[in-house]
Amino acid sequence: MSHANLEQNDDLITLNMGPHHPSTHGVLRLVIQTDGEIVRTCKPEIGYLHRSIEKIGENLEWYQFVPYTDRVDYVCSMNSNLAYALGVEALLNKKPETAVEIPLRAECIRVLFAELNRISSHLVSVGAAAMDMGAYTPFLHGVTQREFINDILEKTCGARLTYNYICIGGVMRDLHEGAEAEIKAFLDQLEPAMHSFNALISTNTIFRARFAGVGVIDREKAIAYGMVGPNLRGAGVDWDLRRDRPYGLYPKLKFEVPVGKAYAGSKGVLGDCYDRYIVRLLEIVESIKLCRQVLDMLPPPSEKADDPIGGYRVDVTKKLRTPPKGGVYTRVENPRGETGYYIVSDGTKMPYRMKIRTGSFTAMTIFETLVPGMMVSDVVAFIGSLDIVLPEVDR
Amino acid sequence: MNFGPVQQAIATSLSSWGFGAAAEPAALLILLLIPFGVAFSISGVAQYFERKVSAIVSRRYGPSTAGGEGVLRLVVNLAFFYLPAASRQSIEKTVANLPGVKQLLHFVRYFGLGQIVADGLKMFLKEDIVPRDADRFLFRGATYMVMLASFVALAALPISQNFYLTDFSVAAIYTTSVTGLVVVGLLIAGWGSNNKWSLLGGVRAVAQIVSYEIPVALCIAAVAMWCGTLSFQGMIAAQYQPGIFSFLGWNLFQSPFFFILSFVYFTAGMAECNRTPFDMAESESELVAGYGTEYSGLRWGLFFISEYTDMILVGGIYAALFLGGYQSPFFEEHIVALPPVWEALAHGAIFSIKFLAAIGVMMWLRWTLPRFRIDQVMRLAWVRLIPLSLICLFLLAASMLWFGQNGQVASVVYGRFVSSPVVRPEAWQTLSVWGATLAACVGLVVLAKKYGEPKPMPENVRKALVGGEG
């Protein structure tokens, strides 16, 4: 057992925070030793949710693996789908005879839904962070908005959590009738709703005091420990794959990349919990902008499914029987940071090797360094601000 | 100790039935049942309102549609257990469609009243688990300790002029010291559970509640100094003002320092009740459930009832100290002159409205605010509230010296304040103290804006987050 390795000290209490704890966001287990309220050592124990998804991927045909990517990160499964689909398409594009050209409409729908899913994922994240701080109401306001997104996605995909929608060669089916108007109406009411959410909790003095100066991940540490996504940008590193290594439709879109700037005022430090939290909220604002731009450039649907402009999917089943040999690594910007798919093909109908790199997993490494010295309440704040999702950690 | 006219009336009737020497203690026991009844029923009602308030604050429906059909089904199934299921269902259907029952069920469903029954039933029927390695004596004793501390304090609550349980010369000190015993119960609950989370919760409860006793005591000291008495009835008597605008006599409007102290008392009282944002001892997202982690069923429910009883106490004492107790804001002189029974009813209703409003504010804050950290809670007590209440106490004393006021109402016989000599400062004196304090506050705010903490975040970020109005 892990806590046998920890230094034995009679003055310290060994606390098992999890795997069944209200605010470890799943089955995370932290073995912490506390001196009263102050944490002296912390050791994260992971693996309670390991399903060996990567190994399963090596035993399934290419397109059969898409539903499993939903389960890698179920809070933003649309983005996980996109990462895998882009990976396989990059593999197919290695040889001209198997190259895939994604229809424009499919690209638009992909980005639109990825951004909607990003909004819903961040809503859960900031709401759960507030709930960890003891404020229940903001969480309910957050999931109320998420519910609208789930409704829209359900009408198109038929699912509310694990969408299995973005597939290799496009998307599963076209947008449902009236989707554009629904999304527009949703975005219009989301902005005032987010303003009231922020007035309720984000600018609250107690909340700011709880997050300011806590769990400071500075620039060097963030890069050294491989933090990604909002956790990296919260530390002041201006890095976003959608802008710096663009994929899909993103080069054509205009948006800003919010970066942490010690937003918590005089007590705030660059890279503290509050910065990461605010970066997520600002990303919601940017995602709203992105969705509006995509809706403006969305081409009308055409009769043919594989029409290069108005189609939604090209058939790749034949090409996938004999894909090119070799490995490919694609990464996309998920709500929880870079998600990378390393796919090795030996030219058969199944991948030879599949490796998934996720943001939450690398975020776990920083606990051992950063948590000692915090108070027990701060550990909860720290977990909440890192926005880890346990299935993504264990896969 | 004075036990009020009602206790004497009960004792007289009991002795006429042949109780003899046991009449007085028996009457006291009967009286003591009343706060239990009040606290139990109010806990149910308060829980119902807590759900409603949380639902309104969170803009959702909440369990507001829970109906009475389940209770009806349970009753029918128990009464006709020997019949087959189909006929029981048809009986249930018939009963539910009876003219009176149909409307009743609709009413219950509309207001969600079934939830109270369901919660109560659940609490009673759940298994009472004592962990294997727990200290059984302490584990069970903690519940009674917490209950005792909360309920005994209810005895001194001034419900009305003619009807109350007891009032004595140190009632205010009595209530604060007795509610302080809650902390012992919470600590032994934390220790006896043999659970590390419980222990942390118990230790937090001790640190927090003991610290917040001090501002509470200072607030009571200020009011006692002003009114010249520590008895609640005496304090309320000192706030009596004849005429239409009775509320002008309330302590809250008598001095600006009382105005500040009322906020101090409310904050500290909320901290003593262990309510969010001060629910350090329970803090379910950090300590699982704090001192209550190992408790289940009714034993946990008793902690819950004790928490609501504490809220009633804090609300009631807040009203007695600052809001004129059971007095009406207008036309108090007419209500005082009513016959005793009507007076007791009217004043009881007004008092209930006052403490229920205080409870409502506590619920509203609970569902709006996040929780402090333990060091922030302690800092708030020792660095903010205690110095602030000390300053207010000294300034109040200074203003009383200026007014030449030194506790003339101490000689008031309980309750009979209509003819008592209430010495008040002149209107211009009161107003000048108010003016000076307001000017000082404005000056402090200006200084804070100039030299205090800068704006929390850049203006464009702030605008993106909370919109134009800021």
PDB file of N, CA, C and O in Angstrom, chain A residues 9 12 30 75 92 96 116 160 208 218 238 252 260 265 280 286 290 336 338 346 356:
ATOM      1  N   ASN A   9       5.176   9.261  11.136  1.00  0.00           N
ATOM      2  CA  ASN A   9       5.363  10.332  12.103  1.00  0.00           C
ATOM      3  C   ASN A   9       4.145  10.344  13.006  1.00  0.00           C
ATOM      4  O   ASN A   9       3.019  10.454  12.550  1.00  0.00           O
ATOM      5  N   LEU A  12       1.395  13.217  13.011  1.00  0.00           N
ATOM      6  CA  LEU A  12       0.561  13.479  11.838  1.00  0.00           C
ATOM      7  C   LEU A  12      -0.589  12.486  11.783  1.00  0.00           C
ATOM      8  O   LEU A  12      -0.460  11.337  12.192  1.00  0.00           O
ATOM      9  N   LEU A  30      -6.663  10.590  -2.417  1.00  0.00           N
ATOM     10  CA  LEU A  30      -5.467  11.303  -1.980  1.00  0.00           C
ATOM     11  C   LEU A  30      -5.137  10.805  -0.577  1.00  0.00           C
ATOM     12  O   LEU A  30      -5.974  10.890   0.311  1.00  0.00           O
ATOM     13  N   VAL A  75     -17.321  14.346 -19.882  1.00  0.00           N
ATOM     14  CA  VAL A  75     -17.857  15.699 -19.729  1.00  0.00           C
ATOM     15  C   VAL A  75     -17.744  16.468 -21.041  1.00  0.00           C
ATOM     16  O   VAL A  75     -18.497  17.388 -21.301  1.00  0.00           O
ATOM     17  N   LEU A  92      -4.907   8.535 -42.549  1.00  0.00           N
ATOM     18  CA  LEU A  92      -5.352   8.242 -43.914  1.00  0.00           C
ATOM     19  C   LEU A  92      -4.706   9.207 -44.908  1.00  0.00           C
ATOM     20  O   LEU A  92      -4.402   8.835 -46.045  1.00  0.00           O
ATOM     21  N   PRO A  96      -1.784   9.401 -50.720  1.00  0.00           N
ATOM     22  CA  PRO A  96      -2.780  10.128 -51.527  1.00  0.00           C
ATOM     23  C   PRO A  96      -4.000   9.292 -51.864  1.00  0.00           C
ATOM     24  O   PRO A  96      -5.118   9.829 -51.933  1.00  0.00           O
ATOM     25  N   LEU A 116     -19.673  24.154 -28.309  1.00  0.00           N
ATOM     26  CA  LEU A 116     -20.826  24.030 -27.402  1.00  0.00           C
ATOM     27  C   LEU A 116     -20.495  23.090 -26.256  1.00  0.00           C
ATOM     28  O   LEU A 116     -20.812  23.341 -25.097  1.00  0.00           O
ATOM     29  N   ARG A 160     -27.180  12.376 -24.720  1.00  0.00           N
ATOM     30  CA  ARG A 160     -27.004  13.576 -23.928  1.00  0.00           C
ATOM     31  C   ARG A 160     -25.614  13.661 -23.296  1.00  0.00           C
ATOM     32  O   ARG A 160     -25.206  14.705 -22.847  1.00  0.00           O
ATOM     33  N   ARG A 208     -13.475  34.820  -3.710  1.00  0.00           N
ATOM     34  CA  ARG A 208     -12.172  35.290  -4.161  1.00  0.00           C
ATOM     35  C   ARG A 208     -11.128  35.042  -3.085  1.00  0.00           C
ATOM     36  O   ARG A 208     -10.008  34.636  -3.368  1.00  0.00           O
ATOM     37  N   ASP A 218       3.238  28.343 -10.871  1.00  0.00           N
ATOM     38  CA  ASP A 218       3.850  29.420 -11.653  1.00  0.00           C
ATOM     39  C   ASP A 218       4.233  28.901 -13.040  1.00  0.00           C
ATOM     40  O   ASP A 218       4.094  27.723 -13.355  1.00  0.00           O
ATOM     41  N   ASP A 238       0.857  31.760 -22.709  1.00  0.00           N
ATOM     42  CA  ASP A 238      -0.085  32.046 -23.794  1.00  0.00           C
ATOM     43  C   ASP A 238       0.030  30.948 -24.841  1.00  0.00           C
ATOM     44  O   ASP A 238       0.781  31.073 -25.801  1.00  0.00           O
ATOM     45  N   LYS A 252      -9.712  29.844 -39.757  1.00  0.00           N
ATOM     46  CA  LYS A 252     -10.586  30.858 -40.354  1.00  0.00           C
ATOM     47  C   LYS A 252     -11.332  31.671 -39.311  1.00  0.00           C
ATOM     48  O   LYS A 252     -12.079  32.572 -39.664  1.00  0.00           O
ATOM     49  N   GLY A 260      -4.128  33.980 -17.609  1.00  0.00           N
ATOM     50  CA  GLY A 260      -4.188  34.420 -16.219  1.00  0.00           C
ATOM     51  C   GLY A 260      -3.340  35.659 -15.978  1.00  0.00           C
ATOM     52  O   GLY A 260      -2.263  35.797 -16.542  1.00  0.00           O
ATOM     53  N   GLY A 265      -6.770  40.306  -7.498  1.00  0.00           N
ATOM     54  CA  GLY A 265      -6.502  41.569  -6.817  1.00  0.00           C
ATOM     55  C   GLY A 265      -5.234  41.502  -5.994  1.00  0.00           C
ATOM     56  O   GLY A 265      -4.304  40.766  -6.322  1.00  0.00           O
ATOM     57  N   ARG A 280     -11.308  29.909 -17.358  1.00  0.00           N
ATOM     58  CA  ARG A 280     -12.406  29.070 -17.874  1.00  0.00           C
ATOM     59  C   ARG A 280     -13.614  29.927 -18.204  1.00  0.00           C
ATOM     60  O   ARG A 280     -14.262  29.745 -19.237  1.00  0.00           O
ATOM     61  N   GLU A 286     -15.326  33.403 -25.109  1.00  0.00           N
ATOM     62  CA  GLU A 286     -14.723  33.229 -26.426  1.00  0.00           C
ATOM     63  C   GLU A 286     -15.452  32.145 -27.218  1.00  0.00           C
ATOM     64  O   GLU A 286     -15.641  32.270 -28.431  1.00  0.00           O
ATOM     65  N   LEU A 290     -17.041  32.152 -30.954  1.00  0.00           N
ATOM     66  CA  LEU A 290     -16.707  31.168 -31.982  1.00  0.00           C
ATOM     67  C   LEU A 290     -17.963  30.540 -32.560  1.00  0.00           C
ATOM     68  O   LEU A 290     -18.092  30.399 -33.786  1.00  0.00           O
ATOM     69  N   ARG A 336     -10.220  20.378 -21.115  1.00  0.00           N
ATOM     70  CA  ARG A 336      -9.271  20.077 -20.058  1.00  0.00           C
ATOM     71  C   ARG A 336      -7.840  20.069 -20.577  1.00  0.00           C
ATOM     72  O   ARG A 336      -6.970  19.447 -19.997  1.00  0.00           O
ATOM     73  N   GLU A 338      -4.736  19.898 -23.766  1.00  0.00           N
ATOM     74  CA  GLU A 338      -4.377  19.104 -24.930  1.00  0.00           C
ATOM     75  C   GLU A 338      -4.725  17.648 -24.728  1.00  0.00           C
ATOM     76  O   GLU A 338      -4.383  17.048 -23.719  1.00  0.00           O
ATOM     77  N   ASP A 346      -0.459  -0.815 -38.683  1.00  0.00           N
ATOM     78  CA  ASP A 346       0.368  -1.752 -39.445  1.00  0.00           C
ATOM     79  C   ASP A 346      -0.319  -2.134 -40.750  1.00  0.00           C
ATOM     80  O   ASP A 346      -0.078  -3.187 -41.306  1.00  0.00           O
ATOM     81  N   ILE A 356      -3.341   7.381 -25.555  1.00  0.00           N
ATOM     82  CA  ILE A 356      -4.087   8.618 -25.357  1.00  0.00           C
ATOM     83  C   ILE A 356      -3.387   9.440 -24.299  1.00  0.00           C
ATOM     84  O   ILE A 356      -3.058   8.923 -23.226  1.00  0.00           O
TER      85      ILE A 356
END
